[in-house]
PDB file of C-alpha atoms in Angstrom:
ATOM      1  CA  THR A   1     -44.347  52.111 -47.146  1.00 45.00           C
ATOM      2  CA  TRP A   2     -45.515  49.613 -44.612  1.00 49.00           C
ATOM      3  CA  PHE A   3     -43.765  47.842 -41.719  1.00 50.00           C
ATOM      4  CA  ARG A   4     -44.691  44.502 -40.329  1.00 51.00           C
ATOM      5  CA  VAL A   5     -44.045  43.808 -36.661  1.00 51.00           C
ATOM      6  CA  ASN A   6     -44.631  40.447 -34.946  1.00 50.00           C
ATOM      7  CA  LYS A   7     -45.695  40.572 -31.360  1.00 48.00           C
ATOM      8  CA  LEU A   8     -45.477  37.319 -29.346  1.00 40.00           C
ATOM      9  CA  SER A   9     -47.157  36.915 -25.812  1.00 39.00           C
ATOM     10  CA  LEU A  10     -48.186  33.742 -24.141  1.00 36.00           C
ATOM     11  CA  ASN A  11     -47.490  31.524 -27.245  1.00 36.00           C
ATOM     12  CA  VAL A  12     -49.961  33.679 -29.285  1.00 39.00           C
ATOM     13  CA  SER A  13     -48.639  35.333 -32.446  1.00 50.00           C
ATOM     14  CA  LYS A  14     -50.232  38.543 -33.337  1.00 64.00           C
ATOM     15  CA  THR A  15     -49.104  40.607 -36.520  1.00 72.00           C
ATOM     16  CA  HIS A  16     -49.659  44.180 -37.104  1.00 72.00           C
ATOM     17  CA  TYR A  17     -48.539  46.509 -39.921  1.00 74.00           C
ATOM     18  CA  MET A  18     -47.770  50.242 -39.954  1.00 74.00           C
ATOM     19  CA  VAL A  19     -47.975  52.836 -42.741  1.00 75.00           C
ATOM     20  CA  PHE A  20     -45.439  55.629 -42.454  1.00 76.00           C
ATOM     21  CA  GLY A  21     -46.513  59.021 -43.707  1.00 74.00           C
ATOM     22  CA  SER A  22     -47.785  62.437 -42.617  1.00 70.00           C
ATOM     23  CA  LYS A  23     -51.584  61.521 -43.590  1.00 69.00           C
ATOM     24  CA  LYS A  24     -53.937  58.977 -42.080  1.00 66.00           C
ATOM     25  CA  TYR A  25     -53.917  55.731 -44.022  1.00 61.00           C
ATOM     26  CA  GLU A  26     -57.244  54.399 -45.019  1.00 63.00           C
ATOM     27  CA  SER A  27     -57.306  50.899 -46.362  1.00 59.00           C
ATOM     28  CA  ASN A  28     -60.380  49.617 -48.139  1.00 59.00           C
ATOM     29  CA  GLN A  29     -59.102  46.031 -48.328  1.00 64.00           C
ATOM     30  CA  ASP A  30     -57.868  43.803 -45.714  1.00 72.00           C
ATOM     31  CA  ILE A  31     -54.267  42.730 -45.696  1.00 75.00           C
ATOM     32  CA  GLN A  32     -53.720  39.166 -44.924  1.00 75.00           C
ATOM     33  CA  ILE A  33     -50.598  36.970 -44.308  1.00 75.00           C
ATOM     34  CA  ASP A  34     -51.107  33.359 -44.311  1.00 76.00           C
ATOM     35  CA  GLY A  35     -54.931  33.782 -44.349  1.00 76.00           C
ATOM     36  CA  GLN A  36     -54.826  35.916 -41.197  1.00 77.00           C
ATOM     37  CA  ILE A  37     -56.032  39.458 -41.304  1.00 76.00           C
ATOM     38  CA  ILE A  38     -53.523  41.976 -39.785  1.00 77.00           C
ATOM     39  CA  ASP A  39     -54.366  45.256 -38.102  1.00 78.00           C
ATOM     40  CA  CYS A  40     -53.076  48.517 -39.036  1.00 77.00           C
ATOM     41  CA  VAL A  41     -51.496  50.362 -35.961  1.00 78.00           C
ATOM     42  CA  ASP A  42     -50.389  53.950 -35.351  1.00 79.00           C
ATOM     43  CA  LYS A  43     -47.628  52.976 -32.880  1.00 82.00           C
ATOM     44  CA  VAL A  44     -45.731  49.913 -31.848  1.00 83.00           C
ATOM     45  CA  LYS A  45     -43.100  49.095 -29.210  1.00 86.00           C
ATOM     46  CA  PHE A  46     -39.979  47.564 -31.037  1.00 84.00           C
ATOM     47  CA  LEU A  47     -36.955  46.797 -28.972  1.00 87.00           C
ATOM     48  CA  GLY A  48     -37.895  49.257 -26.175  1.00 86.00           C
ATOM     49  CA  VAL A  49     -38.513  52.116 -28.567  1.00 87.00           C
ATOM     50  CA  ILE A  50     -42.062  53.288 -29.462  1.00 87.00           C
ATOM     51  CA  ILE A  51     -42.275  53.953 -33.232  1.00 86.00           C
ATOM     52  CA  ASP A  52     -45.155  55.977 -34.443  1.00 84.00           C
ATOM     53  CA  ASN A  53     -46.367  56.202 -37.990  1.00 80.00           C
ATOM     54  CA  LYS A  54     -45.326  59.792 -38.432  1.00 81.00           C
ATOM     55  CA  LEU A  55     -41.816  59.308 -36.859  1.00 83.00           C
ATOM     56  CA  ASN A  56     -42.131  62.411 -34.654  1.00 84.00           C
ATOM     57  CA  TRP A  57     -41.348  60.246 -31.491  1.00 86.00           C
ATOM     58  CA  LYS A  58     -43.963  61.879 -29.337  1.00 87.00           C
ATOM     59  CA  ASP A  59     -45.121  58.668 -27.905  1.00 87.00           C
ATOM     60  CA  HIS A  60     -41.617  57.426 -27.052  1.00 89.00           C
ATOM     61  CA  VAL A  61     -40.829  60.954 -25.372  1.00 88.00           C
ATOM     62  CA  GLU A  62     -43.914  60.747 -23.403  1.00 90.00           C
ATOM     63  CA  TYR A  63     -43.198  57.139 -22.333  1.00 91.00           C
ATOM     64  CA  THR A  64     -39.609  58.217 -21.199  1.00 90.00           C
ATOM     65  CA  CYS A  65     -40.989  61.317 -19.395  1.00 90.00           C
ATOM     66  CA  LYS A  66     -43.204  58.916 -17.261  1.00 90.00           C
ATOM     67  CA  LYS A  67     -40.236  56.731 -16.409  1.00 90.00           C
ATOM     68  CA  LEU A  68     -38.127  59.861 -15.466  1.00 90.00           C
ATOM     69  CA  ALA A  69     -40.933  61.200 -13.269  1.00 90.00           C
ATOM     70  CA  LYS A  70     -40.731  58.311 -11.127  1.00 88.00           C
ATOM     71  CA  SER A  71     -36.968  58.753 -10.879  1.00 88.00           C
ATOM     72  CA  VAL A  72     -37.554  62.361  -9.796  1.00 89.00           C
ATOM     73  CA  GLY A  73     -39.531  61.190  -6.784  1.00 87.00           C
ATOM     74  CA  ILE A  74     -36.982  58.680  -5.717  1.00 87.00           C
ATOM     75  CA  ILE A  75     -34.048  61.165  -5.946  1.00 88.00           C
ATOM     76  CA  THR A  76     -36.069  63.777  -4.107  1.00 88.00           C
ATOM     77  CA  LYS A  77     -36.910  61.537  -1.197  1.00 88.00           C
ATOM     78  CA  VAL A  78     -33.539  60.171  -0.670  1.00 88.00           C
ATOM     79  CA  ARG A  79     -31.390  63.383  -1.281  1.00 86.00           C
ATOM     80  CA  MET A  80     -31.298  64.396   2.358  1.00 87.00           C
ATOM     81  CA  HIS A  81     -30.140  60.973   3.452  1.00 90.00           C
ATOM     82  CA  VAL A  82     -27.372  60.007   1.054  1.00 87.00           C
ATOM     83  CA  SER A  83     -24.128  61.721  -0.211  1.00 88.00           C
ATOM     84  CA  LYS A  84     -23.991  63.619  -3.504  1.00 86.00           C
ATOM     85  CA  LYS A  85     -21.916  60.829  -4.985  1.00 89.00           C
ATOM     86  CA  SER A  86     -24.718  58.329  -4.148  1.00 89.00           C
ATOM     87  CA  MET A  87     -27.301  60.756  -5.774  1.00 89.00           C
ATOM     88  CA  ILE A  88     -25.282  60.834  -8.838  1.00 90.00           C
ATOM     89  CA  ASN A  89     -25.112  57.054  -8.875  1.00 91.00           C
ATOM     90  CA  LEU A  90     -28.878  57.165  -8.657  1.00 89.00           C
ATOM     91  CA  TYR A  91     -29.177  59.456 -11.719  1.00 90.00           C
ATOM     92  CA  TYR A  92     -26.940  57.138 -13.750  1.00 92.00           C
ATOM     93  CA  SER A  93     -28.956  53.989 -12.497  1.00 90.00           C
ATOM     94  CA  PHE A  94     -32.520  55.449 -13.024  1.00 90.00           C
ATOM     95  CA  CYS A  95     -32.270  58.345 -15.511  1.00 90.00           C
ATOM     96  CA  TYR A  96     -29.324  58.160 -17.646  1.00 92.00           C
ATOM     97  CA  PRO A  97     -30.363  54.785 -19.375  1.00 92.00           C
ATOM     98  CA  TYR A  98     -33.673  56.221 -20.541  1.00 91.00           C
ATOM     99  CA  LEU A  99     -32.030  59.285 -22.051  1.00 91.00           C
ATOM    100  CA  THR A 100     -29.336  57.511 -23.882  1.00 91.00           C
ATOM    101  CA  TYR A 101     -31.124  54.269 -25.135  1.00 91.00           C
ATOM    102  CA  CYS A 102     -31.389  54.647 -28.955  1.00 89.00           C
ATOM    103  CA  ASN A 103     -30.977  58.524 -28.391  1.00 88.00           C
ATOM    104  CA  ILE A 104     -29.326  58.691 -31.812  1.00 88.00           C
ATOM    105  CA  VAL A 105     -32.605  57.826 -33.355  1.00 86.00           C
ATOM    106  CA  TRP A 106     -35.457  59.571 -31.367  1.00 86.00           C
ATOM    107  CA  ALA A 107     -33.649  62.598 -30.252  1.00 85.00           C
ATOM    108  CA  SER A 108     -32.439  63.521 -33.842  1.00 80.00           C
ATOM    109  CA  THR A 109     -36.035  64.838 -34.313  1.00 79.00           C
ATOM    110  CA  TYR A 110     -36.889  68.574 -33.985  1.00 78.00           C
ATOM    111  CA  PRO A 111     -35.955  69.955 -30.643  1.00 78.00           C
ATOM    112  CA  ASN A 112     -39.497  70.915 -29.597  1.00 81.00           C
ATOM    113  CA  ALA A 113     -40.554  67.184 -29.734  1.00 81.00           C
ATOM    114  CA  PHE A 114     -38.426  66.251 -26.666  1.00 81.00           C
ATOM    115  CA  LYS A 115     -38.785  69.689 -24.764  1.00 87.00           C
ATOM    116  CA  SER A 116     -40.527  67.948 -21.932  1.00 89.00           C
ATOM    117  CA  LEU A 117     -37.549  65.659 -21.343  1.00 89.00           C
ATOM    118  CA  VAL A 118     -35.181  68.576 -21.304  1.00 90.00           C
ATOM    119  CA  VAL A 119     -37.461  70.123 -18.611  1.00 91.00           C
ATOM    120  CA  ILE A 120     -37.465  66.933 -16.411  1.00 92.00           C
ATOM    121  CA  GLN A 121     -33.656  66.455 -16.898  1.00 91.00           C
ATOM    122  CA  LYS A 122     -33.052  69.975 -15.729  1.00 92.00           C
ATOM    123  CA  ARG A 123     -35.327  69.451 -12.918  1.00 92.00           C
ATOM    124  CA  ILE A 124     -33.338  66.355 -11.712  1.00 91.00           C
ATOM    125  CA  ILE A 125     -30.037  68.332 -12.206  1.00 92.00           C
ATOM    126  CA  ARG A 126     -31.429  71.156  -9.803  1.00 92.00           C
ATOM    127  CA  ILE A 127     -32.446  68.368  -7.310  1.00 90.00           C
ATOM    128  CA  LEU A 128     -28.891  66.877  -7.308  1.00 90.00           C
ATOM    129  CA  ASN A 129     -27.333  70.327  -6.810  1.00 88.00           C
ATOM    130  CA  PHE A 130     -29.867  71.394  -4.021  1.00 89.00           C
ATOM    131  CA  ALA A 131     -30.650  74.380  -6.283  1.00 85.00           C
ATOM    132  CA  GLU A 132     -33.757  76.446  -6.458  1.00 88.00           C
ATOM    133  CA  SER A 133     -36.505  75.607  -8.953  1.00 84.00           C
ATOM    134  CA  ARG A 134     -35.450  78.435 -11.296  1.00 87.00           C
ATOM    135  CA  ALA A 135     -31.749  78.119 -11.176  1.00 88.00           C
ATOM    136  CA  HIS A 136     -29.853  78.354 -14.443  1.00 90.00           C
ATOM    137  CA  THR A 137     -28.733  74.663 -15.237  1.00 89.00           C
ATOM    138  CA  ALA A 138     -25.850  75.089 -17.708  1.00 91.00           C
ATOM    139  CA  PRO A 139     -23.361  75.507 -14.913  1.00 91.00           C
ATOM    140  CA  LEU A 140     -24.946  72.739 -12.756  1.00 91.00           C
ATOM    141  CA  PHE A 141     -24.515  70.271 -15.641  1.00 91.00           C
ATOM    142  CA  LYS A 142     -20.808  71.326 -15.867  1.00 92.00           C
ATOM    143  CA  LEU A 143     -20.434  71.041 -11.951  1.00 90.00           C
ATOM    144  CA  LEU A 144     -21.577  67.453 -11.990  1.00 90.00           C
ATOM    145  CA  ASN A 145     -20.037  66.534 -15.318  1.00 90.00           C
ATOM    146  CA  ILE A 146     -23.315  65.345 -16.722  1.00 91.00           C
ATOM    147  CA  LEU A 147     -24.420  65.772 -20.311  1.00 91.00           C
ATOM    148  CA  ASP A 148     -27.784  67.257 -21.198  1.00 90.00           C
ATOM    149  CA  ILE A 149     -29.956  65.340 -23.665  1.00 89.00           C
ATOM    150  CA  ARG A 150     -28.834  67.371 -26.734  1.00 90.00           C
ATOM    151  CA  CYS A 151     -25.224  66.717 -25.798  1.00 91.00           C
ATOM    152  CA  ILE A 152     -25.917  63.159 -25.373  1.00 92.00           C
ATOM    153  CA  ASN A 153     -27.349  63.067 -28.970  1.00 90.00           C
ATOM    154  CA  HIS A 154     -24.346  64.959 -30.448  1.00 91.00           C
ATOM    155  CA  PHE A 155     -21.994  62.560 -28.622  1.00 93.00           C
ATOM    156  CA  GLN A 156     -23.711  59.561 -29.894  1.00 91.00           C
ATOM    157  CA  MET A 157     -23.972  60.979 -33.309  1.00 89.00           C
ATOM    158  CA  GLY A 158     -20.250  61.730 -33.164  1.00 90.00           C
ATOM    159  CA  THR A 159     -19.442  58.266 -32.037  1.00 91.00           C
ATOM    160  CA  PHE A 160     -21.425  56.681 -34.835  1.00 88.00           C
ATOM    161  CA  MET A 161     -19.857  58.860 -37.656  1.00 86.00           C
ATOM    162  CA  HIS A 162     -16.314  58.073 -36.157  1.00 89.00           C
ATOM    163  CA  LYS A 163     -17.104  54.373 -36.429  1.00 88.00           C
ATOM    164  CA  TYR A 164     -18.512  54.964 -39.938  1.00 83.00           C
ATOM    165  CA  VAL A 165     -15.427  56.752 -41.210  1.00 81.00           C
ATOM    166  CA  ASN A 166     -13.182  53.999 -39.635  1.00 86.00           C
ATOM    167  CA  ASN A 167     -15.327  51.168 -41.068  1.00 82.00           C
ATOM    168  CA  ASN A 168     -16.195  49.814 -37.404  1.00 86.00           C
ATOM    169  CA  LEU A 169     -19.911  49.470 -38.082  1.00 83.00           C
ATOM    170  CA  PRO A 170     -21.723  46.386 -39.296  1.00 84.00           C
ATOM    171  CA  SER A 171     -21.528  46.038 -43.172  1.00 82.00           C
ATOM    172  CA  ILE A 172     -25.275  47.088 -43.589  1.00 80.00           C
ATOM    173  CA  PHE A 173     -24.027  50.542 -43.105  1.00 78.00           C
ATOM    174  CA  ASN A 174     -21.532  50.494 -45.873  1.00 75.00           C
ATOM    175  CA  GLU A 175     -21.878  53.225 -48.513  1.00 74.00           C
ATOM    176  CA  LYS A 176     -25.099  54.658 -46.911  1.00 74.00           C
ATOM    177  CA  LEU A 177     -23.649  58.229 -46.695  1.00 76.00           C
ATOM    178  CA  ASN A 178     -22.316  60.134 -49.684  1.00 74.00           C
ATOM    179  CA  CYS A 179     -19.832  62.817 -49.747  1.00 75.00           C
ATOM    180  CA  ASN A 180     -20.519  66.111 -51.524  1.00 71.00           C
ATOM    181  CA  THR A 181     -18.266  65.098 -54.425  1.00 72.00           C
ATOM    182  CA  ASP A 182     -20.635  62.104 -54.947  1.00 72.00           C
ATOM    183  CA  VAL A 183     -23.686  64.494 -55.353  1.00 70.00           C
ATOM    184  CA  HIS A 184     -22.190  67.244 -57.528  1.00 73.00           C
ATOM    185  CA  MET A 185     -19.149  67.568 -59.891  1.00 73.00           C
ATOM    186  CA  TYR A 186     -18.090  71.183 -59.234  1.00 74.00           C
ATOM    187  CA  SER A 187     -15.380  71.838 -56.775  1.00 76.00           C
ATOM    188  CA  THR A 188     -16.319  73.545 -53.385  1.00 73.00           C
ATOM    189  CA  ARG A 189     -14.638  74.039 -50.103  1.00 73.00           C
ATOM    190  CA  GLN A 190     -16.712  71.307 -48.581  1.00 72.00           C
ATOM    191  CA  ASP A 191     -16.032  68.630 -51.135  1.00 71.00           C
ATOM    192  CA  SER A 192     -14.776  66.002 -48.466  1.00 71.00           C
ATOM    193  CA  TYR A 193     -17.864  66.733 -46.254  1.00 71.00           C
ATOM    194  CA  PHE A 194     -20.704  64.369 -45.906  1.00 73.00           C
ATOM    195  CA  HIS A 195     -23.703  65.442 -47.892  1.00 65.00           C
ATOM    196  CA  VAL A 196     -26.580  66.369 -45.582  1.00 71.00           C
TER     197      VAL A 196
END
């Protein structure tokens, strides 16, 4: 499968395509649209999310880590001069948007892919609590009522599924998920569960 992306900058239109798969795509022929040869790319930024051709989200995670690293510096420098409430507001202003934006898409990958984000978020939580660098973070998250990145993903997934069950999503999502009864005919205890 291939994916076409239009990129506009300074009134110049540039078109790329991407082939999704685990192997490197080698094209012997040029792909053209309206007589213009288009380039094959390995990654592209689309609506603020970096999509790569293997869908492992490493490039997006790396991009997010760089953004959060700047926030770590800001919070570290101001923590002696502002209240704890102000520091939490800084967290929700500078860090939280990067951890939540399209989290349902990129954080649903295998946990090792976003391990670096987990480490940075834990570091920020320790800074907010004035804790030592090796302090256990689970009680610190609870103390501040802040969700870790995995909990953010579970919350967003739960919210999405609640909307799906109650038909509160756009019509494009209708009938995209099947129950176990749709997949097999025999009776089980999990008949009404969604088929994974």
